[in-house]
Amino acid sequence: TIIDNKCLASWAVFRQLSENGQKNRYDVLREFIKASIYKHGLREFAVPDLTDIVNKDYAFSLKNAVIGFAIQAFKFSKTQGYFVCNPNDFAEYKQVNEDIEKESALSNSVLEQLYAYVEEVRQQTLTNQKKGELVQSFINYILDNGYSDQNAKDISSFVVKYKHGSNISIPLKDILEGVVSYTGVVFDTASSASSRWKTEMYVYLDTEIIFHMAGYNGELYKQLFDDFYAYVEEINTESKTNTKRKKIHLRYFPETEEEIERFFERAKDIVNNKLRMIPSVTAMKAITEGCTSDVEIVEKKGMLFDLMKNHGIQSDPNPVEYYSEDHYKLNIEDQSIIDKFHQENPKTKTKDIEESLVSLSHVNVLRQGKSDKSFENLRFVLLTDNFITKRLSRMPEIRKDGDRPLSTDLYYITNRMWYRLGKAFGNGETPRVFDVINKARVVLSSQVNNSVAAKYEDLVGRMDRHEISSETAIEVLYQLRNEVKNPEDIDSETDLEEALEAINETDIDRYAEKEAFRRRQEEAVREENEQLKREKAQIETRAGEIVKENEKVKQRNSEIAAENTRMEQEKAALEKKLDDKEKEKVSIEAQLAEAKQKAEVAENAARTMAFAEFCRKQRKSARWNVALVILFLALATVYSWLATEYKWEFLPVWLQIIAAYLVPQLLVFARTKVAKIGFFESFSIAFGGRKKQSADDFAKIEKGELA
């Protein structure tokens, strides 16, 4: 029950107040209650009255029990069934209403932009009634991940187109996360927000969810499953630590295993060209891609079951007899339900409806027909992403008033686990399933692929009626395959335009026309390409000749390079040889210099000795000469004196004669002897003088110039 778009602002504020990890959901709710008490000046009230006021103020849908539990913490006094309080005690909480006014302005801005976008797309002005319907669709779109109506496509394309605009993406994020916290209070019983997952639950996965796990339906679906599985592991890890048992058990029905087996059998037929692949079935494309034989398909199937085992996904260890007499009344498989659903959804196949109904019937048997408990206490639920199964589970013939559906989806169960683990209050990252951009991509991808599936069925029908040639059908089929998109494929504005075109285009003949136009274009391109090929061939021929010439030049250059290398090597060898010779010459010169130096040293030593001997002999000779001169001078003096004074009378005549003869001769001899050098020179030599003269004389003697 939604009053107006005030709920968008309330959800955003609920999320903002939940950011503090110290607050639980009831703490946040109490702030709203206090704000309402102050706003209306309530001094006494009953719980139903307060519940109505809070719901009207914030467009909530809270139960009396929830409000009653929340106000117990206030410890109000009570008189005759009415709680009594002083509203002024809560004056500070008027900030909540001020925050809602601010958020209302932001959410209204988002809605105004949504109106403008839809009017541009539809090329018509929206009436107030249409705007109201669009707001209602937008709110339902946020509340229910599986919600889809005529506005869902425009809302999703609006979100994707403006995903980077902070004035749109940020308010939407606040609103979406606020919804998670808010719905936790709406659906919860009166308990503390920090409570953990307490009951055992058996979650049965259908084929689509298992394919999400394997990544067959694209990366985004795999990420959504991984987020869910991470919370399952967290709950089970905590449970096994405390009780040695898991709380969440992942299972699948025998019929699901049979469906998987049939799927892989069809994959074999497609690989062997016995069957044509339906374009909209993205999982089949993922399985057959890259496979050329049955063996590779079997290997992929084995890998899938190994992956299921690694994730703890298994069939029931103790299978139930679903069709026994004890369970007969609980079996909801009924032809009238199938007929009604097919009538409401004429494009669905009866076989697909029957298979979905079987899984839902099994869950009803496991629940013993009791679905009026809180979600965590249901114990058994079918986790599906199948459109037919989700629609069936909400039919009034299957779901009674006040009952929980027999199936759920990744959005809801991840929501409950995330909330129950206390992560909705600023603790941990927000799972990708709550990302409004991802949600929009999922919706658009689903609509694109549903559109492709419908066009494929139309194509097959027209082929069966021979209204279209097989050649044209193949061409249309080629186009349909290119239109199929996984959620992550819708990212850019170009992707969005292609997706919207695929959804809006429903006429097969238009596809044929497009294909004919495309074929003509291809023919023109082919002719142009042929001409280009011919020109290319000529260019390649000339290029080949140039290459050959270049090869010759390269060969000659190689030979020259080799010759240069050889000459360089010879030059290097010669230089080395010359260097060695030079080194040898230097060595010999060094040896000769050394020998010469030694010879000079020896020669100098010999000359020094010879000179010393020469000087000694010369000095000796000089001394003798000086002595002889002095002696003869003395004799001459004596002779002269004797001759003068005594006239030699005292001597015999014969002695006088001898003396007279010998003395002059001796004088002549002495004079001759001394005359060679000279007396003074002899005296100088004899007594240390004229060494230089003697050295010069020695040199002359060596040269033979002096005797």
XYZ file of C-alpha atoms in Angstrom:
707
model
C 0.000 0.000 0.000
C 1.846 3.031 -1.295
C 0.446 6.502 -0.745
C 2.694 8.606 -2.971
C 6.313 9.093 -3.924
C 7.040 10.209 -0.341
C 8.068 6.609 0.237
C 11.129 7.168 -1.989
C 12.436 9.882 0.323
C 11.582 7.833 3.414
C 13.505 4.847 2.115
C 16.537 6.999 1.326
C 16.546 8.493 4.832
C 16.050 5.024 6.321
C 19.215 3.951 4.525
C 21.169 7.025 5.643
C 20.191 6.509 9.277
C 21.239 2.863 8.922
C 24.776 3.742 7.841
C 25.986 3.793 11.433
C 26.886 0.195 12.262
C 25.870 0.772 15.905
C 22.205 1.151 14.923
C 19.908 -1.767 14.252
C 16.725 -1.573 12.233
C 14.547 -0.893 15.240
C 16.853 1.912 16.394
C 16.346 3.515 12.989
C 12.576 2.944 13.129
C 12.451 4.535 16.600
C 13.931 7.737 15.166
C 11.037 7.906 12.680
C 8.552 7.249 15.502
C 10.053 9.996 17.677
C 9.940 12.420 14.739
C 6.215 11.661 14.227
C 5.449 12.081 17.948
C 7.151 15.486 17.945
C 5.642 16.552 14.616
C 2.056 15.845 15.769
C 2.586 16.819 19.411
C 1.308 13.451 20.648
C 0.939 13.315 24.401
C -1.106 10.122 24.578
C -1.818 7.485 21.964
C -2.674 3.871 21.338
C -0.394 1.664 19.263
C -2.796 1.427 16.259
C -3.115 5.238 16.193
C 0.659 5.674 16.277
C 1.064 3.049 13.559
C -1.372 4.909 11.269
C 0.418 8.224 11.876
C 3.894 6.799 11.172
C 2.679 5.005 8.038
C 1.048 8.183 6.711
C 4.012 10.393 7.552
C 6.525 8.230 5.724
C 4.409 6.107 3.362
C 5.343 2.997 5.340
C 3.280 -0.192 5.646
C 4.284 -1.239 9.143
C 2.282 -3.573 11.369
C 0.985 -2.728 14.847
C 3.154 -5.457 16.342
C 6.304 -3.916 14.912
C 5.475 -0.419 16.206
C 4.426 -1.893 19.560
C 7.707 -3.741 19.921
C 9.737 -0.675 18.892
C 8.224 1.690 21.496
C 8.834 -0.721 24.376
C 12.353 0.746 24.594
C 10.858 4.192 25.390
C 9.337 2.923 28.668
C 6.359 5.249 28.360
C 3.864 5.266 31.194
C 0.484 3.803 30.324
C -2.982 4.955 31.373
C -6.166 3.107 30.398
C -4.506 1.469 27.404
C -2.886 4.720 26.168
C 0.802 5.537 26.235
C 1.652 8.914 27.755
C 4.688 11.014 26.790
C 6.021 14.544 26.368
C 6.570 15.263 22.650
C 9.060 18.016 23.447
C 11.459 15.358 24.674
C 11.907 14.412 21.009
C 12.440 17.872 19.558
C 15.864 16.938 18.219
C 14.317 14.303 15.966
C 12.612 16.903 13.826
C 15.805 16.516 11.767
C 14.325 13.298 10.349
C 11.465 15.227 8.754
C 13.876 17.878 7.483
C 16.013 15.139 5.903
C 12.914 13.677 4.262
C 12.082 17.083 2.785
C 15.588 17.251 1.293
C 15.339 13.726 -0.062
C 11.883 14.473 -1.447
C 13.405 17.267 -3.494
C 16.058 14.859 -4.816
C 13.585 12.070 -5.584
C 11.220 14.554 -7.267
C 14.158 15.735 -9.387
C 14.796 12.128 -10.419
C 11.122 11.654 -11.271
C 11.016 14.871 -13.312
C 13.966 13.623 -15.341
C 12.200 10.268 -15.735
C 9.065 12.034 -17.044
C 11.154 14.017 -19.539
C 12.976 10.905 -20.738
C 9.781 8.866 -21.212
C 8.106 11.741 -23.059
C 11.117 11.994 -25.366
C 11.150 8.252 -26.024
C 7.408 7.970 -26.582
C 7.199 11.350 -28.306
C 4.101 12.317 -26.350
C 3.291 14.425 -23.308
C 2.415 12.476 -20.173
C -0.836 13.312 -18.434
C -0.930 13.512 -14.638
C -2.581 10.089 -14.621
C 0.211 8.633 -16.774
C 2.808 10.248 -14.538
C 1.101 8.706 -11.502
C 1.160 5.294 -13.181
C 4.820 5.784 -14.081
C 5.674 6.683 -10.450
C 3.748 3.623 -9.243
C 5.648 1.452 -11.724
C 8.941 3.035 -10.632
C 8.204 2.279 -6.967
C 7.154 -1.288 -7.755
C 10.255 -1.617 -9.938
C 12.431 -0.719 -6.946
C 10.504 -2.901 -4.479
C 10.272 -6.053 -6.584
C 13.171 -7.330 -8.649
C 10.813 -9.483 -10.697
C 8.337 -6.702 -11.368
C 7.679 -6.019 -15.023
C 5.014 -3.966 -16.751
C 4.704 -1.710 -19.803
C 6.818 0.959 -18.065
C 9.660 -1.337 -16.943
C 11.505 -1.036 -20.253
C 11.491 2.774 -20.192
C 12.472 2.884 -16.515
C 15.356 0.470 -17.087
C 16.632 2.305 -20.153
C 16.410 5.604 -18.209
C 18.544 4.149 -15.397
C 21.169 2.739 -17.787
C 21.383 5.902 -19.867
C 21.979 8.139 -16.854
C 23.960 5.653 -14.762
C 26.943 8.010 -14.505
C 24.877 11.043 -13.531
C 25.443 11.607 -9.812
C 22.155 13.536 -9.513
C 20.344 10.321 -10.489
C 22.575 7.365 -9.581
C 23.306 8.458 -5.983
C 19.654 9.096 -4.971
C 18.640 5.796 -6.621
C 21.341 3.946 -4.685
C 20.120 5.444 -1.407
C 16.516 4.578 -2.247
C 17.293 1.009 -3.271
C 19.408 0.220 -0.211
C 16.832 1.930 2.002
C 14.167 -0.400 0.614
C 16.220 -3.382 1.751
C 16.419 -2.063 5.316
C 12.785 -0.965 5.320
C 11.413 -4.249 3.991
C 13.409 -6.042 6.663
C 11.281 -4.288 9.274
C 8.050 -4.787 7.334
C 8.492 -8.532 6.933
C 10.257 -9.182 10.199
C 8.846 -10.323 13.491
C 9.588 -8.351 16.611
C 13.177 -9.397 17.263
C 16.564 -7.763 17.591
C 18.315 -6.684 14.410
C 21.511 -8.419 15.414
C 19.874 -11.858 15.413
C 21.440 -14.424 13.142
C 19.955 -17.004 10.815
C 18.492 -19.495 13.277
C 16.588 -22.128 11.294
C 17.627 -24.742 8.768
C 16.550 -24.040 5.218
C 16.669 -26.226 2.121
C 17.015 -24.119 -1.000
C 16.234 -25.978 -4.233
C 17.976 -24.494 -7.255
C 16.353 -24.676 -10.662
C 18.249 -25.002 -13.949
C 18.579 -21.257 -14.575
C 20.181 -20.632 -11.187
C 22.635 -23.500 -11.745
C 23.500 -22.005 -15.131
C 24.013 -18.629 -13.417
C 26.504 -20.326 -11.093
C 28.427 -21.740 -14.081
C 28.454 -18.387 -15.871
C 26.426 -19.719 -18.817
C 24.044 -16.721 -18.685
C 26.748 -14.073 -18.518
C 29.158 -12.592 -16.018
C 26.633 -10.423 -14.159
C 24.318 -13.328 -13.347
C 27.345 -15.268 -12.122
C 28.330 -12.353 -9.858
C 24.790 -12.213 -8.438
C 24.943 -15.924 -7.646
C 28.417 -15.548 -6.120
C 27.111 -12.840 -3.755
C 24.268 -15.125 -2.662
C 26.619 -18.074 -2.223
C 29.054 -15.980 -0.159
C 26.261 -15.281 2.351
C 25.294 -18.967 2.393
C 28.898 -19.834 3.246
C 29.021 -17.150 5.967
C 25.828 -18.441 7.597
C 27.008 -22.056 7.388
C 30.487 -21.283 8.700
C 29.064 -19.596 11.772
C 26.532 -22.391 12.259
C 29.138 -25.165 11.974
C 31.307 -23.359 14.506
C 28.448 -23.300 17.037
C 26.364 -26.398 16.230
C 28.542 -28.513 13.882
C 25.695 -28.348 11.333
C 24.961 -26.246 8.282
C 21.909 -23.984 8.296
C 21.520 -23.538 4.549
C 21.425 -26.640 2.329
C 21.547 -26.292 -1.460
C 19.621 -28.978 -3.318
C 18.048 -29.729 -6.696
C 15.101 -31.902 -7.715
C 15.484 -35.027 -9.911
C 13.507 -33.211 -12.612
C 16.137 -30.443 -12.628
C 18.872 -32.985 -13.250
C 16.788 -34.493 -16.080
C 16.319 -31.023 -17.580
C 20.081 -30.411 -17.480
C 20.697 -33.773 -19.150
C 18.198 -32.924 -21.914
C 19.834 -29.522 -22.365
C 23.237 -31.080 -22.983
C 21.686 -33.668 -25.343
C 20.302 -30.785 -27.417
C 23.757 -29.224 -27.299
C 25.154 -32.417 -28.880
C 22.550 -32.216 -31.657
C 23.445 -28.567 -32.310
C 27.153 -29.390 -32.527
C 26.335 -32.231 -34.939
C 24.092 -29.918 -37.046
C 21.006 -31.984 -36.242
C 19.276 -29.126 -34.475
C 19.280 -25.358 -34.873
C 20.120 -23.273 -31.810
C 17.416 -20.981 -30.441
C 19.031 -17.508 -30.438
C 17.560 -16.330 -27.118
C 18.973 -19.237 -25.094
C 22.283 -17.712 -24.054
C 23.259 -20.737 -21.959
C 23.181 -22.971 -25.040
C 25.456 -20.564 -26.878
C 27.912 -20.634 -23.958
C 27.906 -24.440 -23.810
C 28.299 -25.075 -27.545
C 30.811 -22.307 -28.161
C 34.160 -23.773 -29.175
C 32.831 -27.359 -29.241
C 33.091 -29.497 -32.380
C 32.215 -32.966 -31.042
C 30.026 -34.846 -28.558
C 33.039 -35.545 -26.381
C 33.598 -31.849 -25.678
C 29.915 -31.401 -24.726
C 30.149 -34.368 -22.338
C 33.287 -32.856 -20.804
C 31.468 -29.566 -20.205
C 28.573 -31.390 -18.584
C 31.012 -33.198 -16.283
C 32.622 -29.881 -15.401
C 29.177 -28.446 -14.526
C 28.335 -31.290 -12.135
C 31.798 -31.030 -10.570
C 31.168 -27.321 -10.042
C 27.812 -28.100 -8.412
C 29.510 -30.595 -6.109
C 32.196 -28.067 -5.156
C 29.430 -25.611 -4.202
C 27.678 -28.243 -2.082
C 24.707 -28.420 -4.473
C 23.338 -31.961 -4.456
C 20.196 -33.979 -5.013
C 18.177 -35.089 -1.994
C 20.069 -37.849 -0.136
C 16.659 -39.109 1.050
C 14.293 -38.454 -1.870
C 10.629 -37.884 -1.062
C 7.801 -39.830 -2.693
C 6.091 -36.733 -4.042
C 3.235 -38.662 -5.660
C 2.406 -41.042 -2.835
C -1.119 -41.213 -1.376
C 0.019 -39.319 1.720
C 1.007 -36.390 -0.442
C -1.849 -36.499 -2.898
C -3.717 -33.541 -1.384
C -0.538 -31.458 -1.334
C 0.097 -31.939 -5.055
C -0.840 -28.717 -6.873
C -0.286 -29.984 -10.412
C -3.571 -29.202 -12.075
C -4.514 -28.866 -15.730
C -6.814 -25.944 -14.980
C -3.870 -23.964 -13.618
C -1.854 -24.779 -16.732
C -4.720 -23.747 -19.010
C -5.326 -20.490 -17.148
C -1.637 -19.565 -17.174
C -1.369 -20.373 -20.873
C -4.446 -18.277 -21.561
C -2.926 -15.317 -19.706
C 0.480 -15.878 -21.323
C -0.288 -17.337 -24.779
C 3.354 -17.284 -25.949
C 4.426 -19.761 -23.282
C 4.708 -23.453 -24.041
C 2.535 -25.942 -22.196
C 5.518 -28.186 -21.524
C 7.438 -25.344 -19.848
C 4.420 -24.534 -17.650
C 4.114 -28.184 -16.613
C 7.812 -28.432 -15.673
C 7.641 -25.264 -13.556
C 4.474 -26.470 -11.830
C 6.136 -29.783 -10.905
C 8.940 -28.006 -9.008
C 6.457 -25.768 -7.167
C 4.333 -28.777 -6.280
C 7.374 -30.535 -4.799
C 8.080 -27.529 -2.563
C 4.452 -27.502 -1.399
C 4.751 -31.185 -0.477
C 7.951 -30.509 1.483
C 6.251 -27.631 3.346
C 3.256 -29.861 4.057
C 1.101 -27.159 2.527
C 2.055 -24.609 5.207
C 3.417 -21.371 3.767
C 2.094 -18.854 6.284
C 5.368 -18.557 8.247
C 8.131 -15.992 8.069
C 10.575 -16.570 5.251
C 13.362 -17.922 7.485
C 10.950 -20.454 9.037
C 9.620 -21.879 5.775
C 12.462 -24.475 5.672
C 11.881 -25.218 1.962
C 11.946 -22.839 -1.009
C 12.585 -23.007 -4.738
C 15.248 -20.560 -5.950
C 14.475 -19.686 -9.551
C 15.062 -17.102 -12.224
C 12.489 -18.636 -14.542
C 9.771 -16.204 -15.623
C 7.069 -18.888 -15.779
C 7.920 -20.356 -12.379
C 7.880 -16.953 -10.657
C 4.527 -16.019 -12.235
C 3.000 -19.387 -11.366
C 4.055 -19.173 -7.715
C 2.088 -15.911 -7.356
C -1.144 -17.147 -8.904
C -4.056 -17.069 -6.397
C -4.769 -20.740 -7.227
C -1.343 -21.592 -5.774
C -0.604 -18.845 -3.251
C -3.249 -18.201 -0.636
C -3.696 -14.845 1.070
C -1.033 -14.352 3.740
C 1.152 -17.162 2.380
C 4.740 -16.870 1.265
C 5.375 -17.841 -2.373
C 6.703 -21.326 -3.049
C 9.604 -19.800 -4.979
C 11.949 -16.896 -4.534
C 14.666 -15.244 -6.597
C 18.286 -14.202 -6.042
C 17.210 -10.645 -5.283
C 14.901 -11.526 -2.390
C 16.924 -14.305 -0.770
C 20.155 -12.274 -0.986
C 18.228 -9.369 0.521
C 17.097 -11.472 3.484
C 20.535 -12.982 4.127
C 22.311 -9.642 3.786
C 19.823 -8.060 6.148
C 19.799 -10.944 8.623
C 23.604 -10.971 8.784
C 23.457 -7.368 9.949
C 25.098 -6.003 6.804
C 22.280 -3.558 6.075
C 23.572 -1.145 8.691
C 26.932 0.047 7.429
C 28.599 -3.348 7.842
C 30.218 -4.713 4.693
C 29.726 -4.038 0.989
C 26.344 -3.899 -0.673
C 25.758 -6.954 -2.885
C 25.564 -6.353 -6.615
C 21.960 -7.545 -6.755
C 20.951 -4.236 -5.112
C 22.740 -2.120 -7.693
C 20.002 -0.296 -9.575
C 22.186 -0.238 -12.716
C 22.570 -4.015 -12.635
C 18.852 -4.351 -12.037
C 18.096 -2.225 -15.102
C 20.510 -4.250 -17.230
C 18.876 -7.498 -16.115
C 15.414 -6.177 -17.000
C 16.493 -4.910 -20.426
C 18.455 -8.072 -21.175
C 15.447 -10.188 -20.231
C 13.137 -8.099 -22.418
C 15.560 -8.224 -25.357
C 15.903 -11.991 -25.129
C 12.156 -12.494 -24.627
C 11.584 -10.362 -27.716
C 14.096 -12.460 -29.653
C 12.405 -15.651 -28.418
C 8.992 -14.380 -29.559
C 10.354 -13.404 -32.966
C 12.030 -16.780 -33.268
C 8.731 -18.568 -32.553
C 7.035 -16.348 -35.141
C 9.809 -17.167 -37.618
C 9.434 -20.924 -37.053
C 5.654 -20.669 -37.448
C 5.970 -18.763 -40.718
C 8.460 -21.305 -41.988
C 6.088 -24.135 -41.122
C 3.342 -22.329 -43.023
C 5.742 -21.750 -45.948
C 5.189 -18.004 -45.685
C 8.886 -17.331 -45.759
C 11.738 -18.937 -47.657
C 14.397 -20.930 -45.862
C 17.041 -18.553 -47.212
C 15.264 -15.526 -45.726
C 14.645 -17.444 -42.482
C 18.354 -18.172 -42.138
C 19.142 -14.524 -42.753
C 16.617 -13.412 -40.101
C 17.946 -16.044 -37.698
C 21.432 -14.626 -38.168
C 20.167 -11.194 -37.163
C 18.273 -12.547 -34.153
C 21.419 -14.234 -32.856
C 23.239 -10.920 -32.961
C 20.449 -9.235 -30.983
C 20.710 -11.527 -27.943
C 22.346 -9.765 -25.000
C 23.577 -10.676 -21.551
C 23.059 -7.972 -18.884
C 26.722 -6.915 -18.930
C 26.453 -6.347 -22.708
C 24.184 -3.346 -22.086
C 26.623 -0.686 -20.951
C 27.166 2.118 -23.436
C 24.500 4.310 -25.026
C 25.011 2.410 -28.290
C 24.295 -0.878 -26.491
C 21.161 0.678 -25.026
C 19.930 1.854 -28.443
C 20.505 -1.591 -29.929
C 18.647 -3.225 -27.038
C 15.662 -0.888 -27.339
C 15.551 -1.404 -31.091
C 15.519 -5.178 -30.576
C 12.657 -4.881 -28.076
C 10.581 -2.493 -30.185
C 11.040 -4.266 -33.517
C 8.504 -7.105 -33.793
C 7.854 -7.418 -37.532
C 9.696 -10.341 -39.132
C 9.177 -8.799 -42.579
C 11.163 -5.763 -41.453
C 13.984 -8.125 -40.580
C 13.734 -9.635 -44.057
C 13.822 -6.149 -45.587
C 16.774 -5.226 -43.433
C 18.480 -8.441 -44.429
C 17.812 -7.790 -48.135
C 19.220 -4.287 -47.752
C 22.137 -5.699 -45.837
C 22.659 -8.309 -48.575
C 22.682 -5.598 -51.264
C 25.163 -3.633 -49.227
C 27.263 -6.747 -48.787
C 27.143 -7.365 -52.546
C 28.296 -3.816 -53.244
C 30.972 -4.164 -50.619
C 31.927 -7.552 -52.071
C 32.355 -6.056 -55.561
C 34.353 -3.204 -54.129
C 36.405 -5.705 -52.186
C 37.019 -7.743 -55.363
C 38.301 -4.618 -57.103
C 40.416 -3.855 -54.102
C 41.671 -7.429 -54.133
C 42.715 -7.095 -57.777
C 44.476 -3.838 -57.065
C 45.947 -5.416 -54.018
C 47.159 -8.372 -56.128
C 48.900 -5.984 -58.520
C 50.427 -4.120 -55.654
C 51.463 -7.401 -54.069
C 53.041 -8.533 -57.370
C 55.054 -5.338 -57.616
C 55.761 -5.594 -53.950
C 56.979 -9.157 -54.549
C 59.361 -7.935 -57.228
C 60.598 -5.209 -54.951
C 61.011 -7.779 -52.234
C 63.111 -9.942 -54.555
C 65.234 -6.942 -55.530
C 65.559 -6.106 -51.913
C 66.581 -9.686 -51.237
C 69.324 -9.394 -53.855
C 70.459 -6.132 -52.380
C 70.330 -7.715 -48.959
C 72.356 -10.668 -50.280
C 74.972 -8.341 -51.805
C 75.006 -6.287 -48.639
C 75.470 -9.492 -46.695
C 78.431 -10.453 -48.898
C 79.937 -6.971 -48.530
C 79.335 -7.126 -44.840
C 81.022 -10.534 -44.714
C 83.994 -9.209 -46.737
C 84.213 -6.178 -44.481
C 84.112 -8.449 -41.502
C 86.906 -10.593 -42.940
C 89.037 -7.520 -43.712
C 88.359 -6.130 -40.282
C 89.456 -9.424 -38.810
C 92.646 -9.439 -40.926
C 93.279 -5.815 -40.016
C 92.785 -6.632 -36.378
C 95.164 -9.614 -36.693
C 97.775 -7.459 -38.461
C 97.418 -4.715 -35.910
C 97.846 -7.300 -33.226
C 100.956 -8.633 -34.944
C 102.403 -5.122 -35.335
C 101.539 -4.443 -31.752
C 103.375 -7.599 -30.738
C 106.408 -6.559 -32.854
C 106.315 -3.107 -31.350
C 106.195 -4.618 -27.920
C 109.140 -6.894 -28.881
C 111.088 -3.883 -30.228
C 110.430 -1.959 -27.062
C 111.581 -4.950 -25.071
C 114.816 -5.302 -27.115
C 115.489 -1.552 -26.893
C 114.968 -1.752 -23.189
C 117.411 -4.665 -22.999
C 119.982 -2.778 -25.167
C 119.588 0.329 -23.079
C 120.047 -1.725 -19.984
C 123.150 -3.425 -21.482
C 124.502 -0.080 -22.677
C 123.947 1.382 -19.280
C 125.745 -1.547 -17.683
C 128.633 -1.199 -20.225
C 128.860 2.505 -19.579
C 128.902 1.830 -15.862
C 131.662 -0.794 -16.355
C 133.570 1.469 -18.748
C 133.334 4.372 -16.374
C 134.532 2.136 -13.580
C 137.488 0.941 -15.710
C 138.342 4.476 -16.811
C 138.100 5.627 -13.237
C 140.563 2.918 -12.200
C 142.870 3.614 -15.186
C 142.709 7.306 -14.501
C 143.517 6.697 -10.846
C 146.497 4.536 -11.887
C 147.546 7.142 -14.427
C 147.378 9.866 -11.801
C 149.372 7.729 -9.363
C 152.123 7.033 -11.927
C 152.168 10.620 -13.137
C 152.416 11.888 -9.562
C 155.197 9.384 -8.855
C 157.047 10.383 -12.018
C 156.540 14.046 -11.251
C 157.883 13.583 -7.766
C 160.954 11.833 -9.125
C 161.454 14.563 -11.629
C 161.211 17.239 -8.966
C 163.581 15.310 -6.725
C 166.040 14.768 -9.554
C 165.951 18.431 -10.531
C 166.521 19.449 -6.919
C 169.326 16.907 -6.617
C 171.096 18.040 -9.711
C 170.562 21.612 -8.832
C 172.180 20.861 -5.545
C 175.029 19.042 -7.253
C 175.423 21.873 -9.690
C 175.532 24.307 -6.852
C 178.091 22.278 -4.997
C 180.087 21.755 -8.155
C 180.046 25.415 -8.920
C 180.968 26.356 -5.386
C 183.851 23.846 -5.286
C 185.077 24.940 -8.641
C 185.012 28.579 -7.652
C 186.267 28.374 -4.181
C 188.722 25.482 -4.378
C 189.063 25.033 -8.058
C 188.983 21.353 -7.431
C 192.339 21.379 -5.922
C 191.579 18.969 -3.132
C 190.438 16.404 -5.660
C 192.568 14.235 -7.717
C 192.869 15.189 -11.260
C 191.071 12.207 -12.507
C 188.106 12.982 -10.296
C 188.129 16.546 -11.421
C 188.065 15.358 -15.004
C 185.194 12.985 -14.333
C 183.278 15.587 -12.411
C 183.845 18.168 -15.053
C 182.483 15.808 -17.673
C 179.611 14.120 -15.778
C 178.053 17.095 -14.005
C 177.109 18.965 -17.207
C 175.799 15.811 -18.727
C 173.673 15.070 -15.715
C 172.354 18.581 -15.748
C 171.446 18.229 -19.382
C 169.709 14.932 -18.631
C 167.822 16.428 -15.702
C 166.852 19.433 -17.780
C 165.659 17.198 -20.564
C 163.702 15.066 -18.175
C 161.992 17.994 -16.515
C 161.520 19.886 -19.780
C 158.802 17.414 -20.990
C 156.434 18.665 -18.315
C 158.133 21.554 -16.752
C 159.287 21.933 -13.218
C 156.356 23.828 -11.900
C 153.921 21.573 -13.648
C 155.698 18.536 -12.243
C 155.629 20.161 -8.824
C 151.872 20.805 -9.170
C 151.206 17.212 -10.247
C 153.461 15.803 -7.574
C 151.811 17.706 -4.771
C 148.059 17.666 -5.732
C 147.633 20.378 -8.367
C 146.624 20.255 -12.047
C 144.267 17.258 -11.804
C 142.141 18.627 -14.584
C 145.257 18.995 -16.692
C 146.099 15.453 -15.848
C 142.563 14.331 -16.812
C 142.887 16.143 -20.112
C 146.301 14.558 -20.606
C 144.763 11.167 -19.778
C 142.075 11.735 -22.412
C 144.698 12.702 -24.961
C 146.706 9.615 -24.054
C 143.548 7.492 -24.627
C 143.049 9.081 -28.016
C 146.751 8.654 -28.849
C 147.352 12.359 -29.013
C 149.823 12.332 -26.144
C 152.590 9.836 -25.414
